[in-house]
mmCIF file with all atom_site columns, C-alpha atoms in Angstrom:
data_model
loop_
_atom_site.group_PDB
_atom_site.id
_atom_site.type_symbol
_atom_site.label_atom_id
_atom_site.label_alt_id
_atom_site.label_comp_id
_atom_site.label_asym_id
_atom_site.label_entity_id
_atom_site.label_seq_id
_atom_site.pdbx_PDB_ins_code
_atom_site.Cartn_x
_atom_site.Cartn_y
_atom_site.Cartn_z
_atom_site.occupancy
_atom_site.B_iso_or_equiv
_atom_site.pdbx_formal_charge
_atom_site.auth_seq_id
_atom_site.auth_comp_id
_atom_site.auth_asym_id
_atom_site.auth_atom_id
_atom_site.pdbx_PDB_model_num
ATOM 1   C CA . UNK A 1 1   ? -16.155 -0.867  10.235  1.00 85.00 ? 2   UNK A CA 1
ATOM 2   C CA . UNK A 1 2   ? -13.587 -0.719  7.949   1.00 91.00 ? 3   UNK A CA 1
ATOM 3   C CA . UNK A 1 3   ? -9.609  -1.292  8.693   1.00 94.00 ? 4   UNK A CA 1
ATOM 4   C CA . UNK A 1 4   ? -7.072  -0.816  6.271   1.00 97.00 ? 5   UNK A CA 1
ATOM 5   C CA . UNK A 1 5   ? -3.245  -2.460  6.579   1.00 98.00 ? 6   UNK A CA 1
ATOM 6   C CA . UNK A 1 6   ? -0.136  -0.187  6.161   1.00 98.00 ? 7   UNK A CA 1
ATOM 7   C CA . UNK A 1 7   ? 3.442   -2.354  5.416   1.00 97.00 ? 8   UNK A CA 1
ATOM 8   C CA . UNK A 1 8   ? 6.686   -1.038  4.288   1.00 96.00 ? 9   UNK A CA 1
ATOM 9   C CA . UNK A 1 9   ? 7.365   -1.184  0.059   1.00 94.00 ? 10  UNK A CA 1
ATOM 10  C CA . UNK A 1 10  ? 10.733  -2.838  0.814   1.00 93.00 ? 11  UNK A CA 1
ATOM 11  C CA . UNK A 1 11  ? 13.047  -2.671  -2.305  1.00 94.00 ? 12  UNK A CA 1
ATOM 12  C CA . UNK A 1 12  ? 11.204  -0.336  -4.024  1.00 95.00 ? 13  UNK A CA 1
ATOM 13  C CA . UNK A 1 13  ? 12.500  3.438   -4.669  1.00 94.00 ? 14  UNK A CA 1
ATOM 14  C CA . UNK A 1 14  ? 9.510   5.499   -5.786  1.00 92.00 ? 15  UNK A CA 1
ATOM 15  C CA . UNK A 1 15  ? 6.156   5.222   -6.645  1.00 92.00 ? 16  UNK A CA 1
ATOM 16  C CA . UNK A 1 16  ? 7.066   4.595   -10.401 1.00 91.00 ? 17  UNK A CA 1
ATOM 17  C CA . UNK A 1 17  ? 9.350   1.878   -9.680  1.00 94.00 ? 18  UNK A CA 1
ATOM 18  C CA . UNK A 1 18  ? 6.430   0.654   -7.389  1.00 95.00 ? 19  UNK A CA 1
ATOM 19  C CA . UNK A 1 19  ? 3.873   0.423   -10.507 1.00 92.00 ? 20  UNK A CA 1
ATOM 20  C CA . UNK A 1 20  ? 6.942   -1.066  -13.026 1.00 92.00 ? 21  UNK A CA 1
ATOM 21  C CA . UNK A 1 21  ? 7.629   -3.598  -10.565 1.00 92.00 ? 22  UNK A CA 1
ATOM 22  C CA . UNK A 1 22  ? 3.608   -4.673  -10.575 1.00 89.00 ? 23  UNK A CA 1
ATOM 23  C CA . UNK A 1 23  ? 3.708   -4.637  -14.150 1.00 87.00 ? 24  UNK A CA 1
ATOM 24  C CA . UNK A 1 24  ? 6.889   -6.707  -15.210 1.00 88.00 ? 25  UNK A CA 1
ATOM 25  C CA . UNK A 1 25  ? 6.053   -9.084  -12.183 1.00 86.00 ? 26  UNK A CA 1
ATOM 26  C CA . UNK A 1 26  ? 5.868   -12.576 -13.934 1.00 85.00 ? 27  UNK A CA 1
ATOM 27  C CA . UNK A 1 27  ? 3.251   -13.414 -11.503 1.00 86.00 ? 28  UNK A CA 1
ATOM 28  C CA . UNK A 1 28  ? 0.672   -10.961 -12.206 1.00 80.00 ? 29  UNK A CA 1
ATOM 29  C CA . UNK A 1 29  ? 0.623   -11.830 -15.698 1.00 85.00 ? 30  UNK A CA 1
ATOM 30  C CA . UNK A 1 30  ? -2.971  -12.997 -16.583 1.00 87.00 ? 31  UNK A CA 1
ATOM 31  C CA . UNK A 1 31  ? -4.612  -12.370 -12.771 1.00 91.00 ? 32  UNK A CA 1
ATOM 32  C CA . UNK A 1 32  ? -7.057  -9.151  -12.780 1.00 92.00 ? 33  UNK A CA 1
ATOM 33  C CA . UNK A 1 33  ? -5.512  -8.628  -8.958  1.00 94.00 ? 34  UNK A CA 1
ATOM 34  C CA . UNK A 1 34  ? -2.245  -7.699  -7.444  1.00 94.00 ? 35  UNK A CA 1
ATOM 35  C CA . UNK A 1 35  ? -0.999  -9.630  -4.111  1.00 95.00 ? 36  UNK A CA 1
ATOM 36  C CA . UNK A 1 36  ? 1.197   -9.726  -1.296  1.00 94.00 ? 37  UNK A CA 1
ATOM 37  C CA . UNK A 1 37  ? 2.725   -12.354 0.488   1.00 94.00 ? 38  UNK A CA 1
ATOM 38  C CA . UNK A 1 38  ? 2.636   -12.219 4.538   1.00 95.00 ? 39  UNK A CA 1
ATOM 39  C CA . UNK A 1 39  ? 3.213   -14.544 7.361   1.00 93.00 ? 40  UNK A CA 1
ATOM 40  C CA . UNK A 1 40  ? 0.221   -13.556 9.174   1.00 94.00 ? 41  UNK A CA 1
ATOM 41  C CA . UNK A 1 41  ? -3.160  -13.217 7.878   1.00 95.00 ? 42  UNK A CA 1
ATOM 42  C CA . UNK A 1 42  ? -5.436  -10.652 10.042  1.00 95.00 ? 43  UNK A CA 1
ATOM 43  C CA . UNK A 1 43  ? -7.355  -11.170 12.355  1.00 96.00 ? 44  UNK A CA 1
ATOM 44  C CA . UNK A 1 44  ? -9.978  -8.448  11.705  1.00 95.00 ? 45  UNK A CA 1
ATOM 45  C CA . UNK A 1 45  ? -10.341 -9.580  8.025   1.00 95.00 ? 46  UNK A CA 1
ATOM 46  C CA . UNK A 1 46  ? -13.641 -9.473  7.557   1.00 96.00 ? 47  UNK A CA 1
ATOM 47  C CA . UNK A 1 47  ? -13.245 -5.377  8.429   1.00 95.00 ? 48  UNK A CA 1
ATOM 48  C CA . UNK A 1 48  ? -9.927  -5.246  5.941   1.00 96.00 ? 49  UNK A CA 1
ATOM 49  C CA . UNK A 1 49  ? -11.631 -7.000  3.388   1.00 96.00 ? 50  UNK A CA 1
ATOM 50  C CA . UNK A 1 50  ? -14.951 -4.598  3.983   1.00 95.00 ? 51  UNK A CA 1
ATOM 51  C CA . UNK A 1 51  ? -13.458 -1.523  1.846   1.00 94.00 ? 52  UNK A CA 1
ATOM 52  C CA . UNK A 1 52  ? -9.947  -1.794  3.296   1.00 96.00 ? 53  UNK A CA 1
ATOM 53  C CA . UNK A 1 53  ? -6.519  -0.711  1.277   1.00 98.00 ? 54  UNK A CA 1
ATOM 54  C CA . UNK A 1 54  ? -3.309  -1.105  1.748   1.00 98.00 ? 55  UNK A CA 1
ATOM 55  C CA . UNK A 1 55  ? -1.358  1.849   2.291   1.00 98.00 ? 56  UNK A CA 1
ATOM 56  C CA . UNK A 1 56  ? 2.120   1.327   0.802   1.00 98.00 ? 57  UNK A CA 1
ATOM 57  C CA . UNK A 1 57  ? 5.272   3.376   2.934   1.00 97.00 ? 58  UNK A CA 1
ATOM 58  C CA . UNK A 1 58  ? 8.071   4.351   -0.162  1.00 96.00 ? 59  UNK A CA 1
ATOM 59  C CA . UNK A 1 59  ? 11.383  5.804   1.354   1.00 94.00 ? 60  UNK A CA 1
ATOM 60  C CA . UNK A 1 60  ? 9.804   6.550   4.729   1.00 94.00 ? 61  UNK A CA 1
ATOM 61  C CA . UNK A 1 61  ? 6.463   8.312   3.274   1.00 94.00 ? 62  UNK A CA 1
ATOM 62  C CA . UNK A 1 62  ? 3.063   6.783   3.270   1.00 96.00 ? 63  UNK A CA 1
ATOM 63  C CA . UNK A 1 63  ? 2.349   7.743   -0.881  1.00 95.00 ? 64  UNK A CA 1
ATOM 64  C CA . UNK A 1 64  ? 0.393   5.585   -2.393  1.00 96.00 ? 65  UNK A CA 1
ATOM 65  C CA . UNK A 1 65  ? -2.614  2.832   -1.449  1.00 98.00 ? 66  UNK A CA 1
ATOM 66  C CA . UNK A 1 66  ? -4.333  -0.247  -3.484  1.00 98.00 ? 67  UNK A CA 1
ATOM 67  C CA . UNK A 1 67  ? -7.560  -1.272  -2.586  1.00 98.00 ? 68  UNK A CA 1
ATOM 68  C CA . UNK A 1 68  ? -7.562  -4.845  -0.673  1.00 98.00 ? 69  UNK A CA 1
ATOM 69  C CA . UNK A 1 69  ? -10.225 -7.603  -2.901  1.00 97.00 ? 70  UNK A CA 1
ATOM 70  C CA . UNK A 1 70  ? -9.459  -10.570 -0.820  1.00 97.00 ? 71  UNK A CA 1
ATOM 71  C CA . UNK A 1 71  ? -7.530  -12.542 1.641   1.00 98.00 ? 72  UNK A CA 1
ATOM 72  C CA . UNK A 1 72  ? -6.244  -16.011 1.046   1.00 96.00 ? 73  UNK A CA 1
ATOM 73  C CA . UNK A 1 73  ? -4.444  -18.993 2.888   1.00 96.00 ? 74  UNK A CA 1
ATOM 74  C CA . UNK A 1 74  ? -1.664  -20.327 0.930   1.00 96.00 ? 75  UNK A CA 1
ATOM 75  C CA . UNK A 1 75  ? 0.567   -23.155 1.720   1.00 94.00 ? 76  UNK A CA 1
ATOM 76  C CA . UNK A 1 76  ? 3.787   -23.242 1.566   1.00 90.00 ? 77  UNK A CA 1
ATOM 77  C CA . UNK A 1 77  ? 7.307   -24.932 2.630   1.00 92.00 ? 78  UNK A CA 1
ATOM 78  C CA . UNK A 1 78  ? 7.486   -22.849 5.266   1.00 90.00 ? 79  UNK A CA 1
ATOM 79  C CA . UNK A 1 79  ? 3.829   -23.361 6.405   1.00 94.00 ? 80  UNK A CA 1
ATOM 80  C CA . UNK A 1 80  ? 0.669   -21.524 6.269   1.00 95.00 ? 81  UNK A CA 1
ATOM 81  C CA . UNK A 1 81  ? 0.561   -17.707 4.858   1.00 96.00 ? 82  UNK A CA 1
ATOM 82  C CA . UNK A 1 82  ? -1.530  -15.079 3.517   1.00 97.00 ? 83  UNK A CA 1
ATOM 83  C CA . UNK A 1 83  ? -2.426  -13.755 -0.017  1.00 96.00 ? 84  UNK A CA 1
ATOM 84  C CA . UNK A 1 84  ? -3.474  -10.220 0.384   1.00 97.00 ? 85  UNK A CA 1
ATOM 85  C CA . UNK A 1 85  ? -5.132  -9.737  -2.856  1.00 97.00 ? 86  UNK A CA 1
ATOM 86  C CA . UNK A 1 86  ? -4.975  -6.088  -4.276  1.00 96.00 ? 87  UNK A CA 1
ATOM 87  C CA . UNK A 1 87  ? -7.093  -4.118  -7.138  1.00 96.00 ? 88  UNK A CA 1
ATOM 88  C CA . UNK A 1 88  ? -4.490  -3.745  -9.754  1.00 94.00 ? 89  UNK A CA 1
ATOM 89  C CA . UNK A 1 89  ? -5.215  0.926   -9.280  1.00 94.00 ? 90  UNK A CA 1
ATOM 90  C CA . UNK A 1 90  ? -2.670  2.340   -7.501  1.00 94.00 ? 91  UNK A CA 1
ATOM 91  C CA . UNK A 1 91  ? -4.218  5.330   -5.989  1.00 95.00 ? 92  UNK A CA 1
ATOM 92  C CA . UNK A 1 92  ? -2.024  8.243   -5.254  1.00 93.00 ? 93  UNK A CA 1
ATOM 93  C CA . UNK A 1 93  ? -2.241  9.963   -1.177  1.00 94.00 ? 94  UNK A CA 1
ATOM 94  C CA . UNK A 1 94  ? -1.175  12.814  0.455   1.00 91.00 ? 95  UNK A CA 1
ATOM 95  C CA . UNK A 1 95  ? 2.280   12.365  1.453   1.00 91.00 ? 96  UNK A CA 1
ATOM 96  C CA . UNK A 1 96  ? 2.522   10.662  5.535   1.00 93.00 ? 97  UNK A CA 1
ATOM 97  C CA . UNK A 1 97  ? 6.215   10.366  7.391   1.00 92.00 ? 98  UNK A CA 1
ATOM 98  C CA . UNK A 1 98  ? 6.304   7.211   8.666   1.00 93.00 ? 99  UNK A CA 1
ATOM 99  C CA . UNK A 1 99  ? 9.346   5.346   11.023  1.00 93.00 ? 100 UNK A CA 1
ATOM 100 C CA . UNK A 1 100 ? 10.101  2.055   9.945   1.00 91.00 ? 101 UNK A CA 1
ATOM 101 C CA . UNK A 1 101 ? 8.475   -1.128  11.100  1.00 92.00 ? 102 UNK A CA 1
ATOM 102 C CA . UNK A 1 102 ? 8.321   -4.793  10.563  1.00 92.00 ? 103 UNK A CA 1
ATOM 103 C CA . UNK A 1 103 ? 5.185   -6.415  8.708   1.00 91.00 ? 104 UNK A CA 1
ATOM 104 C CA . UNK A 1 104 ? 1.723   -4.742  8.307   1.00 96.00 ? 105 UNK A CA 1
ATOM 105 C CA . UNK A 1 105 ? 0.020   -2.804  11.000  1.00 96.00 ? 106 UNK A CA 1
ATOM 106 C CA . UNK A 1 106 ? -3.561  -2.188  11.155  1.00 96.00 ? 107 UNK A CA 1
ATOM 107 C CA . UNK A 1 107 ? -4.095  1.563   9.650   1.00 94.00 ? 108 UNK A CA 1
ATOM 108 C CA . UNK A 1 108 ? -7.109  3.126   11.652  1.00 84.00 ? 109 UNK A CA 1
ATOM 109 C CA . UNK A 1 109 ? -9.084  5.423   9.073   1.00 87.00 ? 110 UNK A CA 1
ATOM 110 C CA . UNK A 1 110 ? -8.294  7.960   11.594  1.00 88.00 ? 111 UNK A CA 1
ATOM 111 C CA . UNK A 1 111 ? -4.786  8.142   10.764  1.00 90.00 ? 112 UNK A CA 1
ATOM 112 C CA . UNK A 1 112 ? -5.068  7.485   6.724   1.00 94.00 ? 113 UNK A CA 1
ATOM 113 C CA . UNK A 1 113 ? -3.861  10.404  4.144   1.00 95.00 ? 114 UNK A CA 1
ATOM 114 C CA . UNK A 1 114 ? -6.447  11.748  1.561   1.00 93.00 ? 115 UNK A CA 1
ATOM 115 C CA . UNK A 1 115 ? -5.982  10.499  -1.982  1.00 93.00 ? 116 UNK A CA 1
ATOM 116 C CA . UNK A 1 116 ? -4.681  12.622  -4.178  1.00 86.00 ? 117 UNK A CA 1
ATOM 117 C CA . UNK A 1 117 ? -7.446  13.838  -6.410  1.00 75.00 ? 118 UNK A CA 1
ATOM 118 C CA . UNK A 1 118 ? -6.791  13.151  -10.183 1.00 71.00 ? 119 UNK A CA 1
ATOM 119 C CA . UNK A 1 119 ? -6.822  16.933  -11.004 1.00 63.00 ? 120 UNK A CA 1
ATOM 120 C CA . UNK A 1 120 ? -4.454  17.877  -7.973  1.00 64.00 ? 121 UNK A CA 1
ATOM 121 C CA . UNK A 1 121 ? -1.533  19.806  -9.299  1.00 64.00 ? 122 UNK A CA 1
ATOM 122 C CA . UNK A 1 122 ? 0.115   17.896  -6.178  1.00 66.00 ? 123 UNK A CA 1
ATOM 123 C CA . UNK A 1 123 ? 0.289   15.113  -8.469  1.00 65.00 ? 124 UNK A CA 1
ATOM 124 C CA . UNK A 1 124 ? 2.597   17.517  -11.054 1.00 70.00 ? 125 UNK A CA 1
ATOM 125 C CA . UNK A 1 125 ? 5.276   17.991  -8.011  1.00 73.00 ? 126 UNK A CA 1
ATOM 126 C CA . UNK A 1 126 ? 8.133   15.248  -8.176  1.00 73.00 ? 127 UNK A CA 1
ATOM 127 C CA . UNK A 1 127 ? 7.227   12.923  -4.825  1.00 71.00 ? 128 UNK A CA 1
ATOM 128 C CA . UNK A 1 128 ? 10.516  13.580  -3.007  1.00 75.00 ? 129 UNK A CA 1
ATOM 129 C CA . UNK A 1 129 ? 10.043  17.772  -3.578  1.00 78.00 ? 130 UNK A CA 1
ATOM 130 C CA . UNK A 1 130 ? 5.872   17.061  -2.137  1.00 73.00 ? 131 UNK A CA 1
ATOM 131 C CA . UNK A 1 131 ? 7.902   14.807  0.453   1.00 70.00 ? 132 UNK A CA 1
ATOM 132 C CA . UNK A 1 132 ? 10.353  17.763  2.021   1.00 77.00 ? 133 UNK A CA 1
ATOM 133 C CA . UNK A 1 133 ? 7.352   20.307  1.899   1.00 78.00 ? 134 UNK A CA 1
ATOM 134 C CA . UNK A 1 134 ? 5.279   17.940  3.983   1.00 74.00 ? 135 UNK A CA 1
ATOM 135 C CA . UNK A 1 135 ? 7.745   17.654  6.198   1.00 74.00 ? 136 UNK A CA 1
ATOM 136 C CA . UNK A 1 136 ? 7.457   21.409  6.579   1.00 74.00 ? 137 UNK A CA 1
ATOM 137 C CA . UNK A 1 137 ? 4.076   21.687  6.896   1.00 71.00 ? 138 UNK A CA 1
ATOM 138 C CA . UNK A 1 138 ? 3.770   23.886  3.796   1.00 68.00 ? 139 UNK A CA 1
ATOM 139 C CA . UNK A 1 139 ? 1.212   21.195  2.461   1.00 69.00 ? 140 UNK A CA 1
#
């Protein structure tokens, strides 16, 4: 069964800033993947690596997801941590409030947003205006 991760985009402002920040990052340059750094890998990898994404939260909203390709031990100075390796797609989703947290959680596909399909005029609305009508219920 497949279980996707959900973490906080800390630093980042909006889903543009989100994709700039992938594609000025130094260390992407020349990898076909994305990753994240974390302190703990998963326990249920094999199900996160088994069609799992990770859902990113922007500004309190659940908005966007990239698809997890791997997950790999990497040492450090500081010990052992994990590579979450991402498809490079960042796949738009139906706006989700969400509180903060620390880390990753798992993100049962109970509980994920719908993507965005590419011909949703959704897509056409600015994300904080799709944002405030979410959190009236008027979408």
């Amino acid at each position: 069964m497949t279980v996707h991760l959900i973490k906080l985009c800390v630093g980042i402002e909006s889903v543009e800033h989100l994709i700039n920040a992938r594609s000025n990052d130094p260390r992407n340059k020349g990898l076909d993947y994305n990753f994240h750094i974390t302190r703990f890998k998963p326990r249920r990898a094999s199900e996160v690596i088994d069609g799992g994404s990770l859902y990113w939260v922007i500004k309190g909203f659940v908005l966007v997801r990239q698809r997890i390709i791997g997950l790999e031990d990497i040492k450090t100075e500081q010990g052992t941590k994990c590579m979450i390796k991402m498809d490079k797609k960042i796949h738009l989703t139906e706006s989700q409030p969400r509180r903060a947290f620390q880390g990753w959680r798992y993100f049962e596909q109970s509980s994920i947003p719908n993507d965005l399909p590419d011909n949703s005029a959704l897509k056409d609305i600015p994300v904080e205006l799709r944002n405030e009508l979410t959190e009236l219920g008027l979408i």
